[in-house]
C-alpha positions as CSV (number, residue, x, y, z in Angstrom):
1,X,-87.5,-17.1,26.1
2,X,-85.6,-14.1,24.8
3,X,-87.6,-15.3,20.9
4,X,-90.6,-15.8,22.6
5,X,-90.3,-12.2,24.5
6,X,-89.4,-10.8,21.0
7,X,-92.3,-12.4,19.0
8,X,-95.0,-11.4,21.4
9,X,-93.6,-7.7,21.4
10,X,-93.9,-7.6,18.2
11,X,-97.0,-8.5,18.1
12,X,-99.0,-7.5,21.3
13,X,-99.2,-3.4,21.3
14,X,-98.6,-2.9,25.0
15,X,-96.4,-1.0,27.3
16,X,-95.9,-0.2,30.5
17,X,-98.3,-2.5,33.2
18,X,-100.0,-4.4,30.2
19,X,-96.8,-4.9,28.8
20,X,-95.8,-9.0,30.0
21,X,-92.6,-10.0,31.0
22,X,-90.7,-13.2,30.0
23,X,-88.7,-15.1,32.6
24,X,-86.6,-17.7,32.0
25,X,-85.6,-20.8,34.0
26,X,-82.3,-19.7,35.1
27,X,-84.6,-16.8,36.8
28,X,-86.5,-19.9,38.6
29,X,-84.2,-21.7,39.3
30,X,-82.7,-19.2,41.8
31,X,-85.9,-17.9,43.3
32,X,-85.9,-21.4,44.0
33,X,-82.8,-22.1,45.7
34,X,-83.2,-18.9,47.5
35,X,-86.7,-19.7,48.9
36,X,-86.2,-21.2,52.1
37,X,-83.9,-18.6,53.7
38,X,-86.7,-16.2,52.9
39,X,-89.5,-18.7,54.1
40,X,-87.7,-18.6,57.5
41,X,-87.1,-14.6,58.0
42,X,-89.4,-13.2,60.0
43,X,-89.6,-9.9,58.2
44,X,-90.6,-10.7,54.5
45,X,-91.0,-7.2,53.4
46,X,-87.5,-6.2,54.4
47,X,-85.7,-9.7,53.3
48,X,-83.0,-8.9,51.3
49,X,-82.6,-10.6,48.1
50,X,-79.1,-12.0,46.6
51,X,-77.8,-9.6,44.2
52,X,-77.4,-12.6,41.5
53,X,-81.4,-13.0,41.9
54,X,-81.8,-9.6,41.2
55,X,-79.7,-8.8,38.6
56,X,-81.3,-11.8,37.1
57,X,-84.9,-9.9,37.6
58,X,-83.9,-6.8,36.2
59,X,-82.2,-8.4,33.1
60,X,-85.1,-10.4,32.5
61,X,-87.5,-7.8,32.5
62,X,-86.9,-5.8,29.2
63,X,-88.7,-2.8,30.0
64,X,-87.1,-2.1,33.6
65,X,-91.0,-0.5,34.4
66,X,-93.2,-2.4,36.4
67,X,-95.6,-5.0,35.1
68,X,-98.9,-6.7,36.0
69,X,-98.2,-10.4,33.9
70,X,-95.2,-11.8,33.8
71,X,-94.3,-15.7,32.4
72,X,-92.1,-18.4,32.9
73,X,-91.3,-21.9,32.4
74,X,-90.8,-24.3,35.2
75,X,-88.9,-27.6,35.1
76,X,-91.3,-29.5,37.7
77,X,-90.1,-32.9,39.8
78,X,-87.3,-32.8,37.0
79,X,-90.3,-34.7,34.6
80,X,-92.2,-32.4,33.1
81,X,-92.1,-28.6,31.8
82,X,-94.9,-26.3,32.4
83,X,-95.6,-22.7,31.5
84,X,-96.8,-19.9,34.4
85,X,-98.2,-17.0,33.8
86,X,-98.1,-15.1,37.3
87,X,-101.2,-12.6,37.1
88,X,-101.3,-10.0,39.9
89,X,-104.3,-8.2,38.4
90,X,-106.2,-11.2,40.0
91,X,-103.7,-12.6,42.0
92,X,-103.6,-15.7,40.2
93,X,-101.1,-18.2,38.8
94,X,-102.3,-19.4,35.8
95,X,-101.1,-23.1,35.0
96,X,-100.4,-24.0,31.2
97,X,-99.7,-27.7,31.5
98,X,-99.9,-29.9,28.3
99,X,-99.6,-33.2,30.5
100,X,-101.7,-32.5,33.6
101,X,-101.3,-36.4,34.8
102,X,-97.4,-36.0,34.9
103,X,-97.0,-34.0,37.8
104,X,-100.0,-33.0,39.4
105,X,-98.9,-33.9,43.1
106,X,-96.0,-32.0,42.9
107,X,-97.2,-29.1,41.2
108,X,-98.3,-27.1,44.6
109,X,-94.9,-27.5,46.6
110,X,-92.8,-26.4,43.5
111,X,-95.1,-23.5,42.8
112,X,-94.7,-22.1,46.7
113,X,-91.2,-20.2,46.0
114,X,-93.4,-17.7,43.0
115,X,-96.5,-17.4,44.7
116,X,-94.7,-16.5,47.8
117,X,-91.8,-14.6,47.6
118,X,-91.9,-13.2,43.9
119,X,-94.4,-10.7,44.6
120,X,-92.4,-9.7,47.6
121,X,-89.1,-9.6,45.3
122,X,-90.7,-7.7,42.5
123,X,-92.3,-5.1,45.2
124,X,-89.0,-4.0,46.5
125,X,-87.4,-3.6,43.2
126,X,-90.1,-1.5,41.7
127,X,-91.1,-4.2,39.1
128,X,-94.6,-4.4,40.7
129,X,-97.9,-2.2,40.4
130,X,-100.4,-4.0,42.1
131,X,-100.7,-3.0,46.8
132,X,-101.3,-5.2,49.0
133,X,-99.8,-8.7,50.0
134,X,-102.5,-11.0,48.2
135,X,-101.6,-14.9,48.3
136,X,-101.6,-15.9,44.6
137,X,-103.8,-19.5,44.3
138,X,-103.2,-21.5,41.5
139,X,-105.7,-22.5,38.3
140,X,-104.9,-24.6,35.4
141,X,-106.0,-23.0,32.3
142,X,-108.3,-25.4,30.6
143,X,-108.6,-26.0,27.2
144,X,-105.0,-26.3,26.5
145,X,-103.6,-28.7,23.6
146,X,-101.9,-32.1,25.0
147,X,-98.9,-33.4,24.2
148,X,-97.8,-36.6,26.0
149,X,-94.5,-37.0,24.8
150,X,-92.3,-35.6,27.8
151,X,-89.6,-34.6,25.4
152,X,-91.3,-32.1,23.2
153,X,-93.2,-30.7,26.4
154,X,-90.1,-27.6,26.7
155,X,-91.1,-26.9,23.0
156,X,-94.8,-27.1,23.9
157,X,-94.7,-25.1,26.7
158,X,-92.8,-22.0,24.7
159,X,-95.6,-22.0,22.3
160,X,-98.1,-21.8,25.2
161,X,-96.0,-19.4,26.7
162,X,-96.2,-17.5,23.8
163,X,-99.7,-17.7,22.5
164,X,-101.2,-16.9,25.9
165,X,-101.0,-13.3,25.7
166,X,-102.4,-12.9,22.7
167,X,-105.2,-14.9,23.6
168,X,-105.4,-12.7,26.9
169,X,-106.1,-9.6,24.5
170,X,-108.5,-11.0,22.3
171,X,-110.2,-11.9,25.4
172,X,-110.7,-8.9,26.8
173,X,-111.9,-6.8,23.7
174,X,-114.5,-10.1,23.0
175,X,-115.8,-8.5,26.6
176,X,-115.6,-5.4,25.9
177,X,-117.3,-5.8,22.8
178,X,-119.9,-7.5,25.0
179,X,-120.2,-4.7,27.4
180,X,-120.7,-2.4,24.5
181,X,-123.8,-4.6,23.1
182,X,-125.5,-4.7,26.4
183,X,-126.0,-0.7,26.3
């Protein structure tokens, strides 16, 4: 991730909100672990994380400022890699999946831990712009090239992981070129 985090910083002139953040799976696999003692507290704002979660958050986030897009891999069912890109703009967790039939099933219960307690977890650091306690749903982005081979998925899901935001931009200035034609 830390190539992938380099490449696209290169790249992608951004900073501060816009800029996206690169997690890795070590960062996952803790929220993870950690999930279900924060699932049971009663008072999610004011959970405390573990310090090894955090550290990993802060390390993880180049910039230290907070951020509106962040990405990350996840290891699903131990089968099948996907890529995430957690949105909070629209509250959104964007699915890059280049094997939708692997794990489809699964895919909702492993994606509880992020689209539960991250946003809480980023909040309380500072590493979050976006008020309010909006539940992020999940969408798979469509369009995205397959690759059926379950070993070359990790590789495939990097490049997805990486291309994404530079898709995102040109995106966004094909509709604001579009807004710009309508006046």
């Amino acid at each position: 991730m830390r190539l992938v985090r380099s490449t696209c910083y290169n790249h992608v002139g951004c900073s501060g909100a816009t800029k996206p953040e690169f997690l890795d799976s070590r960062f996952v696999s803790m929220l993870c672990k950690n999930y279900e003692r924060f699932n049971k507290s009663k008072a999610k704002d004011s959970y405390v994380f573990p310090k090894g979660l955090v550290d990993c958050t802060i390390k993880c986030c180049s910039s230290g400022n907070a951020s509106t897009r962040f990405y990350l891999p996840l290891y699903v069912a131990k089968k099948h890699w996907i890529g995430l890109c957690v949105d909070f703009t629209v509250a959104k967790i964007y699915v890059l999946d280049c094997n939708p039939a692997v794990c489809a099933s699964e895919l909702t219960r492993e994606l509880l831990p992020i689209s539960d307690m991250f946003p809480y977890m980023l909040k309380f650091y500072g590493l979050l712009e976006v008020p309010g306690n909006n539940p992020l749903c999940q969408e798979r982005v469509k369009g995205v090239a397959q690759n059926n081979n379950s070993t070359e998925a990790a590789l495939t899901v990097a490049l997805l992981i990486q291309t994404n935001p530079f898709y995102q931009y040109i995106f966004l200035l094909i509709k604001i070129r579009h807004k710009f034609a309508q006046h």
